[in-house]
């Protein structure tokens, strides 16, 4: 009975991780650039039980043994890098990656981070930054009078001056 309780408890703990992973995916369904996770599991050790009264003579080849699993355990969580749906926004600084790749972001301490979140904005200093204020690397700056911002399919960002006449 004790073995059955341990096996059941191992299964419940593994299922709890599975539910936690699904809940995390659901909680971030509207997070830009979020990549869902999937829990993976593995079998725990098997125990070989010998039935009572069975023959110990291996020459007779009687199978009086039973293998009993001792449960399951979480092995890993895998990120899914499947392309998500692209959505049009009214922000001219929003960018999207079609296919593989990441945006390179410079953190305040100078280290690099990578993200697929393309929600960018213009900082007070005229640089393109993430919603958290981290600079898009290698560092894109715009003058205050710049009018058009565009990103090409090959990753080139173009900034052009506003040529429209301003009203007097």
CSV table of C-alpha atoms in Angstrom, one decimal:
chain,number,residue,atom,x,y,z
A,1,UNK,CA,0.0,0.0,0.0
A,2,UNK,CA,2.9,2.4,0.8
A,3,UNK,CA,4.3,1.9,-2.7
A,4,UNK,CA,0.9,2.7,-4.3
A,5,UNK,CA,0.7,5.9,-2.2
A,6,UNK,CA,4.2,7.0,-3.3
A,7,UNK,CA,3.4,6.3,-7.0
A,8,UNK,CA,0.1,8.2,-6.8
A,9,UNK,CA,1.9,11.2,-5.0
A,10,UNK,CA,4.6,11.3,-7.7
A,11,UNK,CA,1.8,11.4,-10.4
A,12,UNK,CA,0.0,14.2,-8.5
A,13,UNK,CA,3.1,16.3,-8.2
A,14,UNK,CA,3.8,15.8,-11.9
A,15,UNK,CA,0.3,16.8,-12.8
A,16,UNK,CA,0.5,19.9,-10.6
A,17,UNK,CA,3.5,21.0,-12.7
A,18,UNK,CA,1.6,20.4,-15.9
A,19,UNK,CA,-1.4,22.5,-14.6
A,20,UNK,CA,1.0,25.2,-13.4
A,21,UNK,CA,2.6,25.3,-16.9
A,22,UNK,CA,-0.8,25.5,-18.6
A,23,UNK,CA,-1.9,28.3,-16.2
A,24,UNK,CA,1.3,30.3,-16.9
A,25,UNK,CA,0.6,29.9,-20.7
A,26,UNK,CA,-3.0,31.2,-20.2
A,27,UNK,CA,-2.0,34.0,-18.0
A,28,UNK,CA,0.4,35.3,-20.7
A,29,UNK,CA,-1.9,34.8,-23.7
A,30,UNK,CA,-2.0,38.5,-24.4
A,31,UNK,CA,1.7,39.2,-23.6
A,32,UNK,CA,3.5,40.4,-26.7
A,33,UNK,CA,6.2,38.0,-27.8
A,34,UNK,CA,5.4,35.4,-25.2
A,35,UNK,CA,6.4,31.8,-26.0
A,36,UNK,CA,4.4,29.1,-24.4
A,37,UNK,CA,6.0,26.2,-22.5
A,38,UNK,CA,5.2,22.5,-22.4
A,39,UNK,CA,6.0,20.2,-19.5
A,40,UNK,CA,7.7,16.9,-20.3
A,41,UNK,CA,7.8,13.9,-18.0
A,42,UNK,CA,9.8,10.7,-17.5
A,43,UNK,CA,9.1,7.3,-15.8
A,44,UNK,CA,10.6,6.7,-12.5
A,45,UNK,CA,12.4,3.4,-11.7
A,46,UNK,CA,10.5,0.1,-12.1
A,47,UNK,CA,10.5,-2.5,-9.3
A,48,UNK,CA,10.5,-6.1,-10.2
A,49,UNK,CA,8.2,-8.1,-7.9
A,50,UNK,CA,8.4,-11.9,-7.7
A,51,UNK,CA,5.2,-13.7,-7.2
A,52,UNK,CA,5.1,-16.1,-4.2
A,53,UNK,CA,5.4,-19.8,-4.9
A,54,UNK,CA,7.1,-19.2,-8.2
A,55,UNK,CA,10.0,-21.2,-9.6
A,56,UNK,CA,13.4,-19.9,-9.0
A,57,UNK,CA,14.8,-22.2,-11.8
A,58,UNK,CA,15.8,-20.0,-14.7
A,59,UNK,CA,15.9,-23.0,-17.0
A,60,UNK,CA,12.2,-23.4,-16.8
A,61,UNK,CA,11.6,-19.8,-18.1
A,62,UNK,CA,8.5,-19.3,-16.0
A,63,UNK,CA,7.6,-15.7,-15.8
A,64,UNK,CA,6.4,-15.1,-12.3
A,65,UNK,CA,7.8,-11.6,-12.1
A,66,UNK,CA,5.8,-8.4,-12.3
A,67,UNK,CA,7.3,-5.0,-13.1
A,68,UNK,CA,5.7,-2.2,-11.2
A,69,UNK,CA,6.4,1.5,-12.0
A,70,UNK,CA,7.0,3.9,-9.2
A,71,UNK,CA,5.4,6.9,-10.9
A,72,UNK,CA,6.5,9.8,-13.0
A,73,UNK,CA,8.6,12.9,-12.5
A,74,UNK,CA,8.9,16.2,-14.4
A,75,UNK,CA,11.9,16.1,-16.8
A,76,UNK,CA,11.9,19.5,-18.4
A,77,UNK,CA,9.8,22.4,-19.7
A,78,UNK,CA,10.3,23.1,-23.4
A,79,UNK,CA,9.6,26.5,-25.0
A,80,UNK,CA,7.6,26.4,-28.2
A,81,UNK,CA,9.2,28.7,-30.8
A,82,UNK,CA,6.3,28.3,-33.3
A,83,UNK,CA,5.5,31.6,-35.1
A,84,UNK,CA,2.5,33.4,-33.6
A,85,UNK,CA,0.0,35.6,-35.4
A,86,UNK,CA,1.1,39.0,-36.4
A,87,UNK,CA,-1.2,41.8,-35.4
A,88,UNK,CA,-1.3,45.3,-36.9
A,89,UNK,CA,-1.0,48.2,-34.4
A,90,UNK,CA,-1.3,52.0,-34.7
A,91,UNK,CA,2.2,52.5,-33.1
A,92,UNK,CA,4.7,53.3,-35.9
A,93,UNK,CA,7.6,51.9,-33.8
A,94,UNK,CA,6.1,48.4,-33.4
A,95,UNK,CA,8.1,45.8,-35.2
A,96,UNK,CA,7.5,42.0,-35.8
A,97,UNK,CA,9.8,39.1,-36.6
A,98,UNK,CA,8.5,36.7,-39.3
A,99,UNK,CA,10.3,33.4,-38.8
A,100,UNK,CA,13.3,32.9,-36.7
A,101,UNK,CA,15.3,35.5,-34.7
A,102,UNK,CA,15.2,37.9,-31.8
A,103,UNK,CA,15.5,41.6,-31.2
A,104,UNK,CA,18.8,42.4,-29.4
A,105,UNK,CA,18.2,44.6,-26.4
A,106,UNK,CA,20.8,46.4,-24.2
A,107,UNK,CA,20.1,46.2,-20.5
A,108,UNK,CA,21.0,49.1,-18.2
A,109,UNK,CA,24.1,47.2,-17.0
A,110,UNK,CA,25.4,46.9,-20.6
A,111,UNK,CA,24.6,43.2,-21.0
A,112,UNK,CA,22.6,42.0,-24.0
A,113,UNK,CA,19.2,40.3,-23.8
A,114,UNK,CA,17.1,38.9,-26.6
A,115,UNK,CA,13.3,39.3,-27.0
A,116,UNK,CA,10.6,38.7,-29.6
A,117,UNK,CA,8.5,41.5,-28.1
A,118,UNK,CA,8.4,44.2,-30.8
A,119,UNK,CA,6.5,46.8,-28.8
A,120,UNK,CA,8.9,49.7,-29.1
A,121,UNK,CA,8.6,53.4,-28.4
A,122,UNK,CA,10.7,56.5,-28.8
A,123,UNK,CA,12.4,57.6,-25.6
A,124,UNK,CA,12.9,61.3,-24.5
A,125,UNK,CA,16.5,61.0,-25.8
A,126,UNK,CA,15.3,60.0,-29.2
A,127,UNK,CA,16.3,56.3,-29.1
A,128,UNK,CA,14.1,53.3,-29.8
A,129,UNK,CA,13.4,51.5,-26.6
A,130,UNK,CA,11.3,48.6,-25.3
A,131,UNK,CA,8.2,49.1,-23.1
A,132,UNK,CA,10.5,48.7,-20.1
A,133,UNK,CA,13.0,51.4,-21.4
A,134,UNK,CA,15.7,49.1,-22.6
A,135,UNK,CA,17.5,50.3,-25.8
A,136,UNK,CA,17.1,48.4,-29.0
A,137,UNK,CA,20.7,47.4,-30.0
A,138,UNK,CA,22.8,48.5,-31.8
A,139,UNK,CA,21.1,51.7,-30.9
A,140,UNK,CA,18.6,53.5,-33.2
A,141,UNK,CA,18.3,57.2,-32.7
A,142,UNK,CA,15.9,59.6,-34.3
A,143,UNK,CA,15.9,63.4,-34.5
A,144,UNK,CA,12.9,65.1,-33.1
A,145,UNK,CA,11.9,66.4,-36.6
A,146,UNK,CA,12.1,62.9,-38.1
A,147,UNK,CA,8.8,61.9,-39.6
A,148,UNK,CA,9.0,58.3,-40.9
A,149,UNK,CA,10.2,55.2,-39.3
A,150,UNK,CA,10.2,51.8,-41.1
A,151,UNK,CA,11.8,48.4,-40.7
A,152,UNK,CA,12.5,46.3,-43.7
A,153,UNK,CA,12.3,42.5,-44.1
A,154,UNK,CA,16.0,42.1,-43.9
A,155,UNK,CA,16.3,44.0,-40.6
A,156,UNK,CA,17.3,47.4,-41.9
A,157,UNK,CA,15.7,50.3,-40.0
A,158,UNK,CA,15.2,53.5,-42.0
A,159,UNK,CA,14.4,56.9,-40.6
A,160,UNK,CA,13.5,59.7,-43.0
A,161,UNK,CA,12.8,63.4,-42.4
A,162,UNK,CA,9.3,64.6,-42.4
A,163,UNK,CA,8.7,66.4,-45.7
A,164,UNK,CA,5.2,67.5,-45.1
A,165,UNK,CA,4.6,71.2,-44.8
A,166,UNK,CA,3.6,72.2,-41.4
A,167,UNK,CA,0.6,74.5,-41.0
A,168,UNK,CA,1.3,78.1,-40.0
